[in-house]
Short mmCIF file of C-alpha atoms in Angstrom, two decimals:
data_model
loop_
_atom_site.label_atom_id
_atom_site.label_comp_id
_atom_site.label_asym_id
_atom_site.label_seq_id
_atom_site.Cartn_x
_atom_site.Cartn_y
_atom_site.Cartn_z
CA UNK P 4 131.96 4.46 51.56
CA UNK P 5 130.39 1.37 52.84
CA UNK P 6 128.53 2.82 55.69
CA UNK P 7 127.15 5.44 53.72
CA UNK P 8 125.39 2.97 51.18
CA UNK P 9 124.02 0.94 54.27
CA UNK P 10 122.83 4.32 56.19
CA UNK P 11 121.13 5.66 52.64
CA UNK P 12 119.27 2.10 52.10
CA UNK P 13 118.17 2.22 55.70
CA UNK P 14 116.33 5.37 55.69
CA UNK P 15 115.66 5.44 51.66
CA UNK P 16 112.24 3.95 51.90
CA UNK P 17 111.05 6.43 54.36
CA UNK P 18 112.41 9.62 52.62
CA UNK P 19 111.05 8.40 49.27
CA UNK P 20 107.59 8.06 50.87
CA UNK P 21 108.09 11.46 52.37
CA UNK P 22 109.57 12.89 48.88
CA UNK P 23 106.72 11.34 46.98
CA UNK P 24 103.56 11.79 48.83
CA UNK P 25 101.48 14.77 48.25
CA UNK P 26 103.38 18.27 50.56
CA UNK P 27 104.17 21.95 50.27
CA UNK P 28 106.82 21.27 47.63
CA UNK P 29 104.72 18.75 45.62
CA UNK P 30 101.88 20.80 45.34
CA UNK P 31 103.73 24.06 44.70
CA UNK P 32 105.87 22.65 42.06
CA UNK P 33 102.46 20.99 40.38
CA UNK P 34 100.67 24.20 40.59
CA UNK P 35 103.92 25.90 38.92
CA UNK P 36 104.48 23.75 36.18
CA UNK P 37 101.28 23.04 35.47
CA UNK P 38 100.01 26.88 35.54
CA UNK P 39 102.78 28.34 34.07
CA UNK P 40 105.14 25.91 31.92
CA UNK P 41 108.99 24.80 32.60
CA UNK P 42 110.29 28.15 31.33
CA UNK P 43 108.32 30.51 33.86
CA UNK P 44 107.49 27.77 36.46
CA UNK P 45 111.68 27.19 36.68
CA UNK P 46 112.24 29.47 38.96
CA UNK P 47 110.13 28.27 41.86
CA UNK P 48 111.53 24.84 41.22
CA UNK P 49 115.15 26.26 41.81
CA UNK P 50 113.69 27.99 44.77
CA UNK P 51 112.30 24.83 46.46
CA UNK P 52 115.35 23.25 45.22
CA UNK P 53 117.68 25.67 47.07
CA UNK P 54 116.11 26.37 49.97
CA UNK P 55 115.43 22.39 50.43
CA UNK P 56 119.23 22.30 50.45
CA UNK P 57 119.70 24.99 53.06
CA UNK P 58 116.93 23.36 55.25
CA UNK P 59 119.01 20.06 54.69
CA UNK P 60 122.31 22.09 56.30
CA UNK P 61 120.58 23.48 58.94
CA UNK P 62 118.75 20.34 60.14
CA UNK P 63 122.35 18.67 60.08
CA UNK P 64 124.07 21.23 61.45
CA UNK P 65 121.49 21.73 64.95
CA UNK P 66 121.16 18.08 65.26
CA UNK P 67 124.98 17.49 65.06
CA UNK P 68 125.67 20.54 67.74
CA UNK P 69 123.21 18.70 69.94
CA UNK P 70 124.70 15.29 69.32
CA UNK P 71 128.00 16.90 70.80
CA UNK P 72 126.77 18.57 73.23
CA UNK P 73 124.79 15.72 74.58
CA UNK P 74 125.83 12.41 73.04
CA UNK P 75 122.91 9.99 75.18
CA UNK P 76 120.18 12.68 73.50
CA UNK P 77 121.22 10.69 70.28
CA UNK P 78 119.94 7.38 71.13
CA UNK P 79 116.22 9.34 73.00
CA UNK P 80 116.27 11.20 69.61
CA UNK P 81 115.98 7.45 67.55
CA UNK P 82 112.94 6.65 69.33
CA UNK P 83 111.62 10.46 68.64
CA UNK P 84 112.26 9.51 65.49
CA UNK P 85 110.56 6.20 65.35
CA UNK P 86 107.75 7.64 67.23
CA UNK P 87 107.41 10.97 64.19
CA UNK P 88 107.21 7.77 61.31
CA UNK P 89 104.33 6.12 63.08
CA UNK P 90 102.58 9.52 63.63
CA UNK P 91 103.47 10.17 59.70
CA UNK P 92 102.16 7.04 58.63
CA UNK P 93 98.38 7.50 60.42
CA UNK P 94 98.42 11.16 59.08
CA UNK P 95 99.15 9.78 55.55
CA UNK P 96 96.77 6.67 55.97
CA UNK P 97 93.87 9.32 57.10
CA UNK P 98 94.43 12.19 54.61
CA UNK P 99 92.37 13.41 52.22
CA UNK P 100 93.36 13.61 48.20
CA UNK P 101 96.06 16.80 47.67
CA UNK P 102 92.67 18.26 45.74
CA UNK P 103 91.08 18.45 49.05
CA UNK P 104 93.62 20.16 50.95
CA UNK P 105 94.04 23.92 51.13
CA UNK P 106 96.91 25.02 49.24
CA UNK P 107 97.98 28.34 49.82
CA UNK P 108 101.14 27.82 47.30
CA UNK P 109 100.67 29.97 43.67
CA UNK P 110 103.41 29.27 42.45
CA UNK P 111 104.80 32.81 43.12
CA UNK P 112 108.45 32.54 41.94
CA UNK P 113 112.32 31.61 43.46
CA UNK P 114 111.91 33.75 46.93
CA UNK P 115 108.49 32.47 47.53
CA UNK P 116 109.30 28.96 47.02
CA UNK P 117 112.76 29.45 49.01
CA UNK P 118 110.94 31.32 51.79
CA UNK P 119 108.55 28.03 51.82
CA UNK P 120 111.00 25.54 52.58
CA UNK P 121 111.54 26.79 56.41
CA UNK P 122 108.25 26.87 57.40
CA UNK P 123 108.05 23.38 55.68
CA UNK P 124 107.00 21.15 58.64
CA UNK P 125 107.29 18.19 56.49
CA UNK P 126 110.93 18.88 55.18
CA UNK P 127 112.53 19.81 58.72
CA UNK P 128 110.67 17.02 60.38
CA UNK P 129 112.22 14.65 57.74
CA UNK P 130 115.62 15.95 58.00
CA UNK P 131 115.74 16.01 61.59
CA UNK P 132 114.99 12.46 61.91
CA UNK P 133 116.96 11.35 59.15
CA UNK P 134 119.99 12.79 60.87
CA UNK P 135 119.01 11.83 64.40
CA UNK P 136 117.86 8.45 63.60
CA UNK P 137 119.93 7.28 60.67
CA UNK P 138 122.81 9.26 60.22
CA UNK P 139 124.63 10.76 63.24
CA UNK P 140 124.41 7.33 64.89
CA UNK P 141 126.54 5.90 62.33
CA UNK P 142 128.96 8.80 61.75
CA UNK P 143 129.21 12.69 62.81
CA UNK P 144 131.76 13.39 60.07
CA UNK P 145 131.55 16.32 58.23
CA UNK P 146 132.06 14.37 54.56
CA UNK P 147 129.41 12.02 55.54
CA UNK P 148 127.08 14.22 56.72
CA UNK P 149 127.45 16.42 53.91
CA UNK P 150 127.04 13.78 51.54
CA UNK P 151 123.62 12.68 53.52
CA UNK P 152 122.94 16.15 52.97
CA UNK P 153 122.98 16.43 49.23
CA UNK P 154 121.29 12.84 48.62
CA UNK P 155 118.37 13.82 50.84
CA UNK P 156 118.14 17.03 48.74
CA UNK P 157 118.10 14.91 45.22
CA UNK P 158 115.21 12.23 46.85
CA UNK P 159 113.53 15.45 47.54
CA UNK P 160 114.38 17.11 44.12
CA UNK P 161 112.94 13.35 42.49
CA UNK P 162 109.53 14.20 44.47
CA UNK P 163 108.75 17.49 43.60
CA UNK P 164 109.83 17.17 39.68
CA UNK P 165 107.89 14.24 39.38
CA UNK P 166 105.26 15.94 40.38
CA UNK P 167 106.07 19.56 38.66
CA UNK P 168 106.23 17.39 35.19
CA UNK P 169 103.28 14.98 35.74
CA UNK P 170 101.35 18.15 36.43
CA UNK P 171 97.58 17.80 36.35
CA UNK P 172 97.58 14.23 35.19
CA UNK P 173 99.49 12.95 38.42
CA UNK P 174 97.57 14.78 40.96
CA UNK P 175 94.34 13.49 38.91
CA UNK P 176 95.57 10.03 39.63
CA UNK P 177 96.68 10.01 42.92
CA UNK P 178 93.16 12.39 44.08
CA UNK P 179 91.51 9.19 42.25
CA UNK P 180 93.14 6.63 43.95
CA UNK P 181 94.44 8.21 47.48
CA UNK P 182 93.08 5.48 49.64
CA UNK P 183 94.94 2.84 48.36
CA UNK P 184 98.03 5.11 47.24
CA UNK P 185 97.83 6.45 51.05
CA UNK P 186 97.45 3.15 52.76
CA UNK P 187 100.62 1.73 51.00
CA UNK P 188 102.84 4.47 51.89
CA UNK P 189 101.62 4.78 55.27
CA UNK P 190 102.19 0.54 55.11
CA UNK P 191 106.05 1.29 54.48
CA UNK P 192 106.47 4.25 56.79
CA UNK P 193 105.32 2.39 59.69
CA UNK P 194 108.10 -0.44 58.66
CA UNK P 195 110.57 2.33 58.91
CA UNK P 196 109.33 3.34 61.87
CA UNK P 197 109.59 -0.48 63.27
CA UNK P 198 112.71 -0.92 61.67
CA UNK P 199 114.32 2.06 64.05
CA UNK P 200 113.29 -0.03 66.89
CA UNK P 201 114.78 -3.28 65.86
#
């Protein structure tokens, strides 16, 4: 029990940045909310919710299979890792505020938001290098990865609801200060992605 408590506090400051900064989920479950309520706008929360699960199973499950199949692509896949964090942290540092960016997402109910999660480029990118960088180096046990699995899924969940219930009023805030809010999480991502390599 042990290891998993030291593998979630390694890599917990770089999935709450990802979980927290402005993404596909964030913005859908804003829009929802904020367009259509809790009661009508629940169902494309359970939709991100559930498919962000799935996502979380599948990343696991192809990075373990490759892990077994070629046990010295684990410690290449770190630095890949590593080398994704830094490239997240400049992208994040050098965004522009969530109001800025197009946003294709209505909003559109469970399947849509399901559907979303795998073409979510920020969701498989952080699973995969959770599991290759932080997880499967420390254990490839089923129970343990499953576990990894389901807390990933709740950071993610604590994103997307936090933004789905600030609605308007937190994507106000963040569009009026992004520099700074982007500079500080791009700030701890690159730690992260330093902290691989240590």
């Amino acid at each position: 029990m042990s290891i998993l408590f030291s593998v979630i506090a390694a890599y917990f400051p770089y999935a709450a940045v990802t979980a927290f900064t402005p993404g596909p989920n964030n913005i859908l479950a804003l829009h929802a909310i904020s367009q259509f309520g809790w009661r009508k706008g629940l169902s494309s929360v359970l939709g991100i919710l559930t498919g962000f699960f799935c996502v979380m199973l599948i990343c696991a499950g192809s990075c373990w299979g490759l892990a077994q199949q070629l046990p010295a692509i684990t410690i290449w896949l770190k630095y890949i890792g590593a080398a994704y964090i830094f490239w997240l942290a400049w992208h994040i540092a050098s965004s522009k505020p969530a109001a800025e960016q197009n946003s294709e997402e209505s909003g559109g109910g469970f399947w849509q938001a399901f559907g979303l999660q795998f073409l979510n480029v920020k969701i498989i990118m952080y699973g995969i290098t959770i599991f290759t960088a932080y997880v499967l180096p420390s254990s490839s046990a089923s129970p343990f990865v499953l576990a990894n699995c389901i807390f990933l899924t709740l950071i993610g969940a604590a994103g997307f609801l936090t933004w789905g219930w600030a609605g308007s009023v937190f994507a106000s805030f963040i569009n009026q200060h992004f520099r700074p809010f982007n500079l500080a999480m791009a700030a701890v991502l690159a730690l992260c992605g330093l902290g691989l390599l240590v």
